[in-house]
Short mmCIF file of C-alpha atoms and ligand atoms in Angstrom, two decimals:
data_model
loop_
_atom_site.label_atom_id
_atom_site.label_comp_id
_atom_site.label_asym_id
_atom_site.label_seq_id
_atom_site.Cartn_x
_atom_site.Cartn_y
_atom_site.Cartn_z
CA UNK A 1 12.34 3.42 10.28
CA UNK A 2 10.47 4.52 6.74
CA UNK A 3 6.87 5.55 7.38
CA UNK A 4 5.81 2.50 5.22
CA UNK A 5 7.09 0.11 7.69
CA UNK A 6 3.12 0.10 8.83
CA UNK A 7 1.92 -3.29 7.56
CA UNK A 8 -1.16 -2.39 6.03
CA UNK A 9 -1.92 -0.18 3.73
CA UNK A 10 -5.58 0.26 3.11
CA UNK A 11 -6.67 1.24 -0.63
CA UNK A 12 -9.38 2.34 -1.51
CA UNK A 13 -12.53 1.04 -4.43
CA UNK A 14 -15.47 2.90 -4.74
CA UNK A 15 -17.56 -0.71 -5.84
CA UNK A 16 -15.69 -2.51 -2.79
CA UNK A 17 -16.12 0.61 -0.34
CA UNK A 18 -19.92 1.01 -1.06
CA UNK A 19 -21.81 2.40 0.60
CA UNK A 20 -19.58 4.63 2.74
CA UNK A 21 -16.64 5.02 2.32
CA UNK A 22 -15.72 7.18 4.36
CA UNK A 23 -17.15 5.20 7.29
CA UNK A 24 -15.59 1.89 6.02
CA UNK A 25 -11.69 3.42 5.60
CA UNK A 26 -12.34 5.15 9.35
CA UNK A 27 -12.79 1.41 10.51
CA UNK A 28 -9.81 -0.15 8.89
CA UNK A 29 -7.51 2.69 10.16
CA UNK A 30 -9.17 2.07 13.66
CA UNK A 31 -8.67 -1.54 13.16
CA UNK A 32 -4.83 -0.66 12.36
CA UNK A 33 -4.36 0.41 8.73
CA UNK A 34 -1.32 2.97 8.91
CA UNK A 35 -1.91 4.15 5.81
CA UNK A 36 -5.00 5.09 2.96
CA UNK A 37 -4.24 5.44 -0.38
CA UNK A 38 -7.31 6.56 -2.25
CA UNK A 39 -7.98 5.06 -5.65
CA UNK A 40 -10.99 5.74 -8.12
CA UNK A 41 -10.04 4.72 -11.51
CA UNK A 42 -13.74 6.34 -12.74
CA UNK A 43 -14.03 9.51 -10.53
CA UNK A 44 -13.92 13.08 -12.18
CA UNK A 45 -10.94 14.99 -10.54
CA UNK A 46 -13.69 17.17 -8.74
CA UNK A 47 -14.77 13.82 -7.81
CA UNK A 48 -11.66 12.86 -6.59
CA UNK A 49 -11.16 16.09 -4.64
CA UNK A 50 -13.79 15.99 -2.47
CA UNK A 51 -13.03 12.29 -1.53
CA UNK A 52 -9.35 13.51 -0.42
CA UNK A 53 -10.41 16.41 1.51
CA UNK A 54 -12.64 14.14 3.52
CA UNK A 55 -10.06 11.19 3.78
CA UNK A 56 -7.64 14.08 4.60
CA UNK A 57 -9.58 15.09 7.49
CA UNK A 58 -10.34 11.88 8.61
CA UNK A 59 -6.51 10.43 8.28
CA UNK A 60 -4.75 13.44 10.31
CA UNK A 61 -7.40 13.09 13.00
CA UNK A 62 -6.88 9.55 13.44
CA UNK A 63 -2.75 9.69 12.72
CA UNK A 64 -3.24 7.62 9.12
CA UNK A 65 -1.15 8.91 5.88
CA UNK A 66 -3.25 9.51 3.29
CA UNK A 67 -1.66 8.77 -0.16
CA UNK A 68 -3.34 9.96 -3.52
CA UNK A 69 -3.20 7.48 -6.35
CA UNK A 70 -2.68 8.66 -10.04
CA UNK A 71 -3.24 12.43 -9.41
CA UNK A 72 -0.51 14.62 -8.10
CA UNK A 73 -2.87 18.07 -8.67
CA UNK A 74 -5.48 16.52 -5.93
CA UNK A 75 -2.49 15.15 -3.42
CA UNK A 76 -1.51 18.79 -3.90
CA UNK A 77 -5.05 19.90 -3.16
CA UNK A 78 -5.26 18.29 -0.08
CA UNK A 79 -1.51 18.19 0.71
CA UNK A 80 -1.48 14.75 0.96
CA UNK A 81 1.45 12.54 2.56
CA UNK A 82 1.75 11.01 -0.74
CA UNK A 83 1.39 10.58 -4.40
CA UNK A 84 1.41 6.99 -5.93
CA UNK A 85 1.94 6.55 -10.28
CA UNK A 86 1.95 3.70 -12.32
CA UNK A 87 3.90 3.05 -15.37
CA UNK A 88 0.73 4.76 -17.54
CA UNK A 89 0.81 7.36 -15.32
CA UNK A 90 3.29 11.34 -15.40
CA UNK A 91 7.20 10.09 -14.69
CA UNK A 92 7.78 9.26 -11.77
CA UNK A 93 11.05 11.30 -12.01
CA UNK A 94 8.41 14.00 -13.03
CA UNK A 95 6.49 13.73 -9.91
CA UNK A 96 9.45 13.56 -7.74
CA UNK A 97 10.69 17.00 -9.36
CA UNK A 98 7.03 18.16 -8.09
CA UNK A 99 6.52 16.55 -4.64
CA UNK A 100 9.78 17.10 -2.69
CA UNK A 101 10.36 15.32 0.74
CA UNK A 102 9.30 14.36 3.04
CA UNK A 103 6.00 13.39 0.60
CA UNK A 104 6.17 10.39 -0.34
CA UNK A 105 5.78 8.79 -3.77
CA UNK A 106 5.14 5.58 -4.50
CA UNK A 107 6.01 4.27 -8.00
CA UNK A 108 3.98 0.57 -9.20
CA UNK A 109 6.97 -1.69 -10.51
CA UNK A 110 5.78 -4.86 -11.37
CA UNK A 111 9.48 -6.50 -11.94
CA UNK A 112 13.13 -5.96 -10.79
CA UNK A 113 14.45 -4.00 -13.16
CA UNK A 114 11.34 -1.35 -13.36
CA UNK A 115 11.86 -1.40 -9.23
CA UNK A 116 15.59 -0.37 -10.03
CA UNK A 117 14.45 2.21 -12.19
CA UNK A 118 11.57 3.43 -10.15
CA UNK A 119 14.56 3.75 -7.10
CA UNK A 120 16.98 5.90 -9.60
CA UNK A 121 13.91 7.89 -10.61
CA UNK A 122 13.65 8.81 -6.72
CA UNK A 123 10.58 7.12 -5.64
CA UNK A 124 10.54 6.59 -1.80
CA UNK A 125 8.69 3.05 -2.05
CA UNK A 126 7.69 0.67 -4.82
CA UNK A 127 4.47 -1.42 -5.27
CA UNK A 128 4.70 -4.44 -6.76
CA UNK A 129 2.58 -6.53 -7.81
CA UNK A 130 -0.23 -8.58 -8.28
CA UNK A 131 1.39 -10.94 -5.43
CA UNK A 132 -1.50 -13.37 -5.92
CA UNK A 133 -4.43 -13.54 -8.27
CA UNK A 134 -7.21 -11.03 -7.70
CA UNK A 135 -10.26 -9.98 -9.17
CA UNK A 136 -9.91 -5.95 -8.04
CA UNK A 137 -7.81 -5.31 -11.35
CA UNK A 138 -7.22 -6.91 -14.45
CA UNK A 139 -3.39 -6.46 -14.54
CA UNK A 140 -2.99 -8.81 -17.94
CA UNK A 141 0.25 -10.40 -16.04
CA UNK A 142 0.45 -13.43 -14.19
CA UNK A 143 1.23 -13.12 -10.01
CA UNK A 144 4.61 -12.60 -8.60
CA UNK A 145 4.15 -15.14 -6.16
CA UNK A 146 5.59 -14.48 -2.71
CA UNK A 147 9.28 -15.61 -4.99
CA UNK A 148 8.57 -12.50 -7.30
CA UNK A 149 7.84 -10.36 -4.58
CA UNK A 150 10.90 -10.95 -2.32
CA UNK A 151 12.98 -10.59 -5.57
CA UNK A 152 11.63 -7.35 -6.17
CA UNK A 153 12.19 -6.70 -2.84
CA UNK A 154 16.08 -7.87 -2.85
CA UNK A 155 16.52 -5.68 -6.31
CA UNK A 156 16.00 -2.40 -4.23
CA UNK A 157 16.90 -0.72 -0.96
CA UNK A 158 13.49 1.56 -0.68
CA UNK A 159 10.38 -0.48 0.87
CA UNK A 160 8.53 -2.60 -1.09
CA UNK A 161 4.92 -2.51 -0.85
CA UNK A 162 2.67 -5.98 -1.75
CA UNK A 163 -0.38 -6.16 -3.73
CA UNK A 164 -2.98 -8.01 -5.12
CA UNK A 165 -5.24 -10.78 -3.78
CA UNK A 166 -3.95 -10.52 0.03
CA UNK A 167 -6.32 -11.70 2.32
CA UNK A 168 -6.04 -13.08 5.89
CA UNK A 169 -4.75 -16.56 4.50
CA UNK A 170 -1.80 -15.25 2.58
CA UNK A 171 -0.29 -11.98 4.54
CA UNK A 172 2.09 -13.73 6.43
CA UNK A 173 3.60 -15.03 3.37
CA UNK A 174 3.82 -11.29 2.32
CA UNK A 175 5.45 -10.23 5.50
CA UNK A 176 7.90 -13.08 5.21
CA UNK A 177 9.30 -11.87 2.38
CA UNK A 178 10.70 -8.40 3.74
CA UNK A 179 8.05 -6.18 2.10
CA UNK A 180 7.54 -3.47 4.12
CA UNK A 181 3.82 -3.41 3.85
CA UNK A 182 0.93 -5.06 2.00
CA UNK A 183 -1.52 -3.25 0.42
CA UNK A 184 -4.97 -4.90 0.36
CA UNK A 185 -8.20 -3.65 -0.96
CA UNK A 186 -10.86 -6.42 -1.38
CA UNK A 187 -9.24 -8.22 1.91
CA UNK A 188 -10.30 -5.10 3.72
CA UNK A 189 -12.96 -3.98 2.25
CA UNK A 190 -14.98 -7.13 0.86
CA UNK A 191 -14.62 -9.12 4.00
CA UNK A 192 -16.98 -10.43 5.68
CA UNK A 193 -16.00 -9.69 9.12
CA UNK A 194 -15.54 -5.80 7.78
CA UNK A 195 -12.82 -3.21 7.49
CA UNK A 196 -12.40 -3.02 11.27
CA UNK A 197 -11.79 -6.89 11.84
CA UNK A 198 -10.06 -7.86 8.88
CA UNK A 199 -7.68 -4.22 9.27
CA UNK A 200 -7.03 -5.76 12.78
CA UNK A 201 -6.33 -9.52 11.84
CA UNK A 202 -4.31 -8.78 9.00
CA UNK A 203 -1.99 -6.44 10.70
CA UNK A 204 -1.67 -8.75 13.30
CA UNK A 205 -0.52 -11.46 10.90
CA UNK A 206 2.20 -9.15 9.07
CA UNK A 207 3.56 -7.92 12.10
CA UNK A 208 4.43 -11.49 13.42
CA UNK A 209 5.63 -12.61 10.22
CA UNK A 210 7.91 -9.34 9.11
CA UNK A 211 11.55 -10.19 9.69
CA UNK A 212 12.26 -6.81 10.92
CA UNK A 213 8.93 -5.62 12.51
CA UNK A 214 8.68 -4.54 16.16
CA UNK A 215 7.32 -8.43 16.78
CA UNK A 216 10.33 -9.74 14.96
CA UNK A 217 13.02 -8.37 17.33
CA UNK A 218 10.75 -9.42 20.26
CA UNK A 219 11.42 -13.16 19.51
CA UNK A 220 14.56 -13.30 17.56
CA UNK A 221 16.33 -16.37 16.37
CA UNK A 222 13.48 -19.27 16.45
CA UNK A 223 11.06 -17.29 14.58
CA UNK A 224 13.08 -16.68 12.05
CA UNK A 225 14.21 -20.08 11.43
CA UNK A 226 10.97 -20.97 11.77
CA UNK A 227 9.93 -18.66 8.70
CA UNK A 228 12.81 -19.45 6.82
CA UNK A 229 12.36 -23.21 6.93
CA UNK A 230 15.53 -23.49 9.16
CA UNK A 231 15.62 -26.06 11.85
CA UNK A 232 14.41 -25.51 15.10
N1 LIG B 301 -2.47 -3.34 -8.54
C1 LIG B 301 -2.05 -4.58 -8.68
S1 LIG B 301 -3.19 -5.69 -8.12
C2 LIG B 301 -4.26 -4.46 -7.66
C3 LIG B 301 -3.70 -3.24 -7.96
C4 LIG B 301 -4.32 -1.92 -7.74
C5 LIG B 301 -5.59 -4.73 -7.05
C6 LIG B 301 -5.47 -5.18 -5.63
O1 LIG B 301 -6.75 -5.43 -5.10
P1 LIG B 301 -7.05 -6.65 -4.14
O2 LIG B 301 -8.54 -6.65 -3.98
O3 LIG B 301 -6.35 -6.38 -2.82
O4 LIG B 301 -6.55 -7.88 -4.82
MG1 LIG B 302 -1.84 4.91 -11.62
#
């Protein structure tokens, strides 16, 4: 079983995780978040730094992976569990030559062949993505759609990680489609019920709805059919 195959995957925003951040990713890993990946698009490396040594802390005592987005020197730092580039960010192939197993790195594909590529260059999952529209990140492309994600996700054998505007009303669609995990940061973090409910709820919801989660083996056959729009 990968280590992605945790449902959600909490990221971080330091105008959506205001004003503790700290405090709020503790509560979505307690409310079942298997995995942080901190992201700060405007923090100074030092910035960054102390951020991971604290969410470092804070993930190995509560049994969370901690992945560092964009920065391989601070996942270095802190000896993170993983590393996660973009396209705009050092080759992935780059980064893999840098961060041997079993760290993980996570390579952003937003279509099937860049996933293809982003498998060749040695990346241990892909995110795709955005899934749905979101206002977290002007991407400048127009959502997969659950179709686009489960393509990307049939283009590759690694796990395929979901993102963009996944909330409580849409995981299960994300889960149906065989993506290992969705990764959700104003559905955590800008929810009313806060980190700790909506952590719980949503992994609850992906969980029943993967096809090969834990839950999914538990009730074989009809719920299956059920997801796939077979009969009965
Ligand atoms: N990459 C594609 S969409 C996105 C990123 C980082 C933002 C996801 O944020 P949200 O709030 O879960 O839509
Ligand atoms: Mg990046």
């Amino acid at each position: 079983v990968s280590p992605l195959g945790f449902g959600i995957y909490a990221v971080t925003d330091p105008n959506l995780c205001r004003p503790d951040l700290i405090g709020s990713v503790r509560e979505a890993i307690e409310g079942g978040a298997g995995a942080i990946q901190l992201r700060d698009k405007t923090a100074t490396a030092a910035e960054l730094y102390r951020l991971a040594e604290a969410l470092r802390r804070l993930t190995s005592d509560l049994g969370a992976l901690l992945v560092v987005n964009d920065r391989i020197d601070v996942a270095l730092a802190v000896a993170a569990d993983g590393v996660h580039v973009g396209q705009g960010d050092i080759p992935a192939r780059l980064a893999r030559g840098n961060w041997p197993r079993p760290r993980l790195l996570g390579v952003s594909a937003a279509t099937e062949a860049l996933a293809r590529v982003a498998e060749l260059d040695g990346a241990d999952y892909v995110g795709a993505g955005p899934v749905f529209e979101t206002a977290t990140k002007q991407t400048g492309r127009s959502p997969l759609g659950p179709e686009g994600l489960r393509r990307i996700v049939d283009a590759v054998r690694i796990p395929v990680v979901g993102i963009g505007g996944i909330t409580i009303g849409n995981v299960a669609t994300v889960a149906g489609t065989g993506a290992a995990a969705a990764a959700v940061i104003a559905g955590l973090f800008a929810d009313p019920a806060g980190p700790r409910a909506a952590a719980a709820q949503l992994q609850q919801a992906f969980r029943l709805n993967a096809p090969d989660s834990g839950a999914g083996r538990r009730r074989p056959g009809p719920g299956r059919a059920r997801l796939a729009g077979g009969s009965p």
